[in-house]
C-alpha positions as semicolon CSV with decimal commas, in nm:
position;residue;x (nm);y (nm);z (nm)
1;X;4,796;-1,084;-1,645
2;X;4,543;-0,919;-1,412
3;X;4,347;-0,644;-1,580
4;X;4,470;-0,288;-1,553
5;X;4,263;0,027;-1,529
6;X;4,552;0,271;-1,490
7;X;4,551;0,493;-1,799
8;X;4,927;0,530;-1,820
9;X;4,987;0,156;-1,786
10;X;4,707;0,084;-2,031
11;X;4,858;0,310;-2,296
12;X;5,204;0,164;-2,251
13;X;5,068;-0,190;-2,269
14;X;4,872;-0,108;-2,583
15;X;5,183;0,050;-2,739
16;X;5,410;-0,242;-2,658
17;X;5,171;-0,506;-2,793
18;X;5,025;-0,314;-3,091
19;X;4,678;-0,300;-2,934
20;X;4,622;0,074;-2,971
21;X;4,369;0,051;-3,252
22;X;4,166;-0,234;-3,110
23;X;3,837;-0,182;-2,932
24;X;3,851;-0,250;-2,559
25;X;3,604;-0,174;-2,283
26;X;3,725;0,133;-2,100
27;X;4,087;0,108;-1,990
28;X;4,076;-0,263;-1,920
29;X;4,307;-0,518;-2,083
30;X;4,350;-0,882;-1,986
31;X;4,645;-1,047;-2,157
32;X;4,624;-1,407;-2,043
33;X;4,332;-1,651;-2,024
34;X;4,254;-1,854;-1,713
35;X;4,084;-2,142;-1,896
36;X;4,304;-2,451;-1,904
37;X;4,192;-2,556;-2,252
38;X;4,255;-2,211;-2,397
39;X;4,600;-2,200;-2,236
40;X;4,687;-2,541;-2,382
41;X;4,579;-2,446;-2,733
42;X;4,764;-2,114;-2,718
43;X;5,079;-2,293;-2,605
44;X;5,054;-2,521;-2,909
45;X;4,982;-2,227;-3,140
46;X;5,289;-2,048;-3,001
47;X;5,512;-2,344;-3,089
48;X;5,369;-2,363;-3,441
49;X;5,418;-1,993;-3,512
50;X;5,763;-1,977;-3,349
51;X;5,928;-2,186;-3,619
52;X;6,170;-2,109;-3,899
53;X;6,321;-2,287;-4,197
54;X;6,618;-2,374;-3,977
55;X;6,395;-2,495;-3,693
56;X;6,066;-2,611;-3,852
57;X;5,790;-2,732;-3,624
58;X;5,719;-3,108;-3,655
59;X;5,370;-3,019;-3,781
60;X;5,506;-2,787;-4,051
61;X;5,464;-2,890;-4,415
62;X;5,776;-3,060;-4,550
63;X;5,994;-2,822;-4,750
64;X;5,762;-2,524;-4,690
65;X;5,710;-2,247;-4,436
66;X;5,331;-2,239;-4,410
67;X;5,298;-2,184;-4,035
68;X;5,640;-2,022;-4,003
69;X;5,529;-1,745;-4,241
70;X;5,211;-1,654;-4,048
71;X;5,388;-1,399;-3,827
72;X;5,445;-1,179;-4,132
73;X;5,069;-1,128;-4,170
74;X;4,979;-1,032;-3,813
75;X;4,868;-0,694;-3,678
76;X;4,781;-0,785;-3,319
77;X;4,718;-1,077;-3,084
78;X;4,469;-1,014;-2,805
79;X;4,265;-1,195;-2,542
80;X;3,887;-1,177;-2,539
81;X;3,663;-1,321;-2,263
82;X;3,593;-1,649;-2,444
83;X;3,844;-1,666;-2,729
84;X;4,176;-1,555;-2,874
85;X;4,172;-1,295;-3,150
86;X;4,440;-1,254;-3,414
87;X;4,402;-0,938;-3,621
88;X;4,545;-0,956;-3,971
89;X;4,507;-0,846;-4,333
90;X;4,469;-1,206;-4,455
91;X;4,242;-1,408;-4,225
92;X;4,156;-1,672;-4,485
93;X;4,521;-1,725;-4,576
94;X;4,623;-1,775;-4,215
95;X;4,334;-2,018;-4,168
96;X;4,454;-2,222;-4,466
97;X;4,804;-2,248;-4,316
98;X;4,709;-2,356;-3,965
99;X;4,407;-2,580;-4,041
100;X;4,511;-2,949;-4,048
101;X;4,609;-3,109;-4,377
102;X;4,689;-3,477;-4,438
103;X;5,006;-3,494;-4,647
104;X;5,025;-3,819;-4,842
105;X;5,392;-3,884;-4,758
106;X;5,435;-3,698;-4,431
107;X;5,116;-3,724;-4,228
108;X;4,931;-3,441;-4,052
109;X;5,049;-3,085;-4,108
110;X;4,894;-2,781;-3,944
111;X;4,721;-2,797;-3,606
112;X;4,552;-3,134;-3,542
113;X;4,195;-3,097;-3,424
114;X;4,149;-2,740;-3,545
115;X;3,808;-2,693;-3,708
116;X;3,624;-2,423;-3,898
117;X;3,310;-2,299;-3,723
118;X;3,215;-2,044;-3,988
119;X;3,331;-1,724;-4,153
120;X;3,184;-1,385;-4,232
121;X;3,284;-1,082;-4,436
122;X;3,552;-1,000;-4,180
123;X;3,606;-1,294;-3,944
124;X;3,708;-1,662;-3,961
125;X;3,596;-1,848;-3,649
126;X;3,784;-2,163;-3,548
127;X;3,770;-2,411;-3,261
128;X;4,015;-2,673;-3,136
129;X;3,829;-2,996;-3,066
130;X;4,064;-3,155;-2,808
131;X;4,088;-2,845;-2,585
132;X;3,762;-2,666;-2,660
133;X;3,960;-2,348;-2,729
134;X;3,842;-2,075;-2,966
135;X;4,035;-1,866;-3,216
136;X;3,898;-1,583;-3,430
137;X;4,100;-1,448;-3,724
138;X;3,985;-1,091;-3,785
139;X;4,050;-0,901;-4,108
140;X;4,137;-0,532;-4,096
141;X;3,890;-0,459;-4,375
142;X;3,548;-0,611;-4,431
143;X;3,476;-0,792;-4,759
144;X;3,202;-0,629;-4,967
145;X;2,960;-0,921;-4,934
146;X;2,943;-1,290;-4,843
147;X;2,986;-1,399;-5,204
148;X;3,326;-1,231;-5,204
149;X;3,411;-1,380;-4,864
150;X;3,321;-1,730;-4,985
151;X;3,530;-1,685;-5,300
152;X;3,836;-1,570;-5,103
153;X;3,807;-1,853;-4,850
154;X;3,766;-2,109;-5,128
155;X;4,070;-1,976;-5,313
156;X;4,292;-1,975;-5,006
157;X;4,194;-2,327;-4,896
158;X;4,170;-2,489;-5,240
159;X;4,496;-2,683;-5,193
160;X;4,335;-2,867;-4,898
161;X;4,092;-3,020;-5,148
162;X;4,340;-3,099;-5,425
163;X;4,275;-3,427;-5,611
164;X;3,928;-3,455;-5,460
165;X;4,050;-3,473;-5,101
166;X;3,816;-3,426;-4,809
167;X;3,982;-3,170;-4,579
168;X;4,054;-3,289;-4,225
169;X;3,886;-2,977;-4,091
170;X;3,553;-3,085;-4,239
171;X;3,542;-3,391;-4,010
172;X;3,309;-3,352;-3,712
173;X;3,536;-3,549;-3,481
174;X;3,906;-3,607;-3,438
175;X;4,056;-3,840;-3,699
176;X;4,293;-4,122;-3,603
177;X;4,581;-3,941;-3,774
178;X;4,517;-3,630;-3,565
179;X;4,463;-3,822;-3,240
180;X;4,813;-3,967;-3,279
181;X;4,944;-3,616;-3,200
182;X;4,772;-3,597;-2,860
183;X;5,102;-3,511;-2,691
184;X;5,105;-3,175;-2,872
185;X;4,801;-3,054;-2,675
186;X;4,887;-3,216;-2,341
187;X;4,899;-2,968;-2,054
188;X;5,254;-2,954;-1,916
189;X;5,452;-2,741;-1,672
190;X;5,553;-2,508;-1,956
191;X;5,201;-2,458;-2,093
192;X;5,132;-2,127;-1,909
193;X;5,474;-1,993;-2,011
194;X;5,429;-2,079;-2,379
195;X;5,080;-1,928;-2,384
196;X;5,209;-1,612;-2,216
197;X;5,491;-1,587;-2,469
198;X;5,236;-1,607;-2,754
199;X;5,050;-1,308;-2,613
200;X;5,376;-1,108;-2,610
201;X;5,511;-1,223;-2,947
202;X;5,429;-0,919;-3,158
203;X;5,720;-0,704;-3,032
204;X;5,962;-0,990;-3,093
205;X;5,864;-1,009;-3,460
206;X;5,799;-0,641;-3,530
207;X;5,969;-0,408;-3,280
208;X;6,286;-0,615;-3,241
209;X;6,270;-0,762;-3,595
210;X;6,358;-1,112;-3,475
211;X;6,280;-1,456;-3,615
212;X;6,254;-1,660;-3,294
213;X;6,227;-2,037;-3,298
214;X;6,094;-2,259;-3,021
215;X;6,307;-2,570;-2,988
216;X;6,144;-2,833;-2,762
217;X;6,369;-2,991;-2,505
218;X;6,451;-3,352;-2,433
219;X;6,566;-3,542;-2,119
220;X;6,913;-3,387;-2,147
221;X;6,828;-3,037;-2,277
222;X;6,563;-2,782;-2,169
223;X;6,318;-2,605;-2,400
224;X;6,473;-2,310;-2,582
225;X;6,353;-1,991;-2,748
226;X;6,637;-1,892;-2,975
227;X;6,700;-1,618;-3,231
228;X;6,977;-1,459;-3,433
229;X;7,065;-1,124;-3,284
230;X;7,120;-0,793;-3,466
231;X;7,270;-0,600;-3,174
232;X;7,417;-0,648;-2,827
233;X;7,115;-0,489;-2,660
234;X;6,840;-0,710;-2,810
235;X;6,864;-0,982;-2,549
236;X;6,820;-0,728;-2,269
237;X;6,523;-0,575;-2,454
238;X;6,350;-0,913;-2,479
239;X;6,410;-0,983;-2,110
240;X;6,285;-0,633;-2,023
241;X;5,965;-0,689;-2,222
242;X;5,891;-1,029;-2,068
243;X;5,981;-0,964;-1,705
244;X;5,988;-0,591;-1,625
245;X;5,771;-0,393;-1,870
246;X;5,402;-0,310;-1,853
247;X;5,352;-0,625;-2,065
248;X;5,556;-0,847;-1,832
249;X;5,450;-1,203;-1,756
250;X;5,320;-1,197;-1,398
251;X;5,534;-1,420;-1,180
252;X;5,800;-1,482;-1,445
253;X;6,160;-1,478;-1,323
254;X;6,471;-1,449;-1,540
255;X;6,806;-1,593;-1,436
256;X;7,092;-1,468;-1,650
257;X;7,370;-1,705;-1,747
258;X;7,565;-1,498;-2,000
259;X;7,504;-1,167;-2,177
260;X;7,308;-1,352;-2,444
261;X;7,150;-1,643;-2,258
262;X;6,954;-1,726;-1,948
263;X;6,645;-1,905;-1,819
264;X;6,294;-1,766;-1,786
265;X;6,073;-1,948;-1,537
266;X;5,702;-1,931;-1,468
267;X;5,584;-2,160;-1,191
268;X;5,742;-2,498;-1,253
269;X;5,785;-2,435;-1,627
270;X;6,097;-2,283;-1,778
271;X;6,281;-2,224;-2,103
272;X;6,619;-2,093;-2,208
273;X;6,631;-1,763;-2,394
274;X;6,928;-1,769;-2,630
275;X;7,037;-1,501;-2,875
276;X;7,305;-1,617;-3,115
């Protein structure tokens, strides 16, 4: 989304996306990155976070909801000039759930190619090797000192090193097991749409109290973003947010099919929005 300097629009955008308490320069907000690698990573991250027990992501841990539970810890998602920031109360815990893990019976769980750069008393800095994208997980409160920060990070990621394992995210390069998932970070027609949906996810989880799931399509069925509805007006509210509000996706068009389903399109990419 192009930046906005209009105070009224800025305030409404900040309200809709829970950005009111974050530091921004003047009245300028940019929601969507232009970098192709960052877009691709954010599209993948969107798929991983938009999963549920009923619709687990293929990279989710078997029988668990590691990535599916991340949305419950988030305070804000915002774009910075060279990275994505996720503000949370539990940065180390979120890192442990999205960093790649090699399950002995299942294969790679988490996001293949995601690596730890470093961490501080308030921030966990990550990079995605295949796309060159950056993600910072930012805690609301700062830890007292680095000894405490190291202890918390070690506790939260200890299961990655169970039985003397070497965590995938300590490898300098991409492992063969991770490289096998190259399709998950391939740029496609729906990449800009999925990235844009990530940047507007907070109201879906918090304001509308939904548990959306992204269901990838196949040759006979399009991609779908689906959720169980609580009221007859929720579908209209989601469409309003994504296509007509101050936080709308620039260029996105919605074509209604029924009162609870339709197709959102951005460029040549599209997905069905379905409320059950």
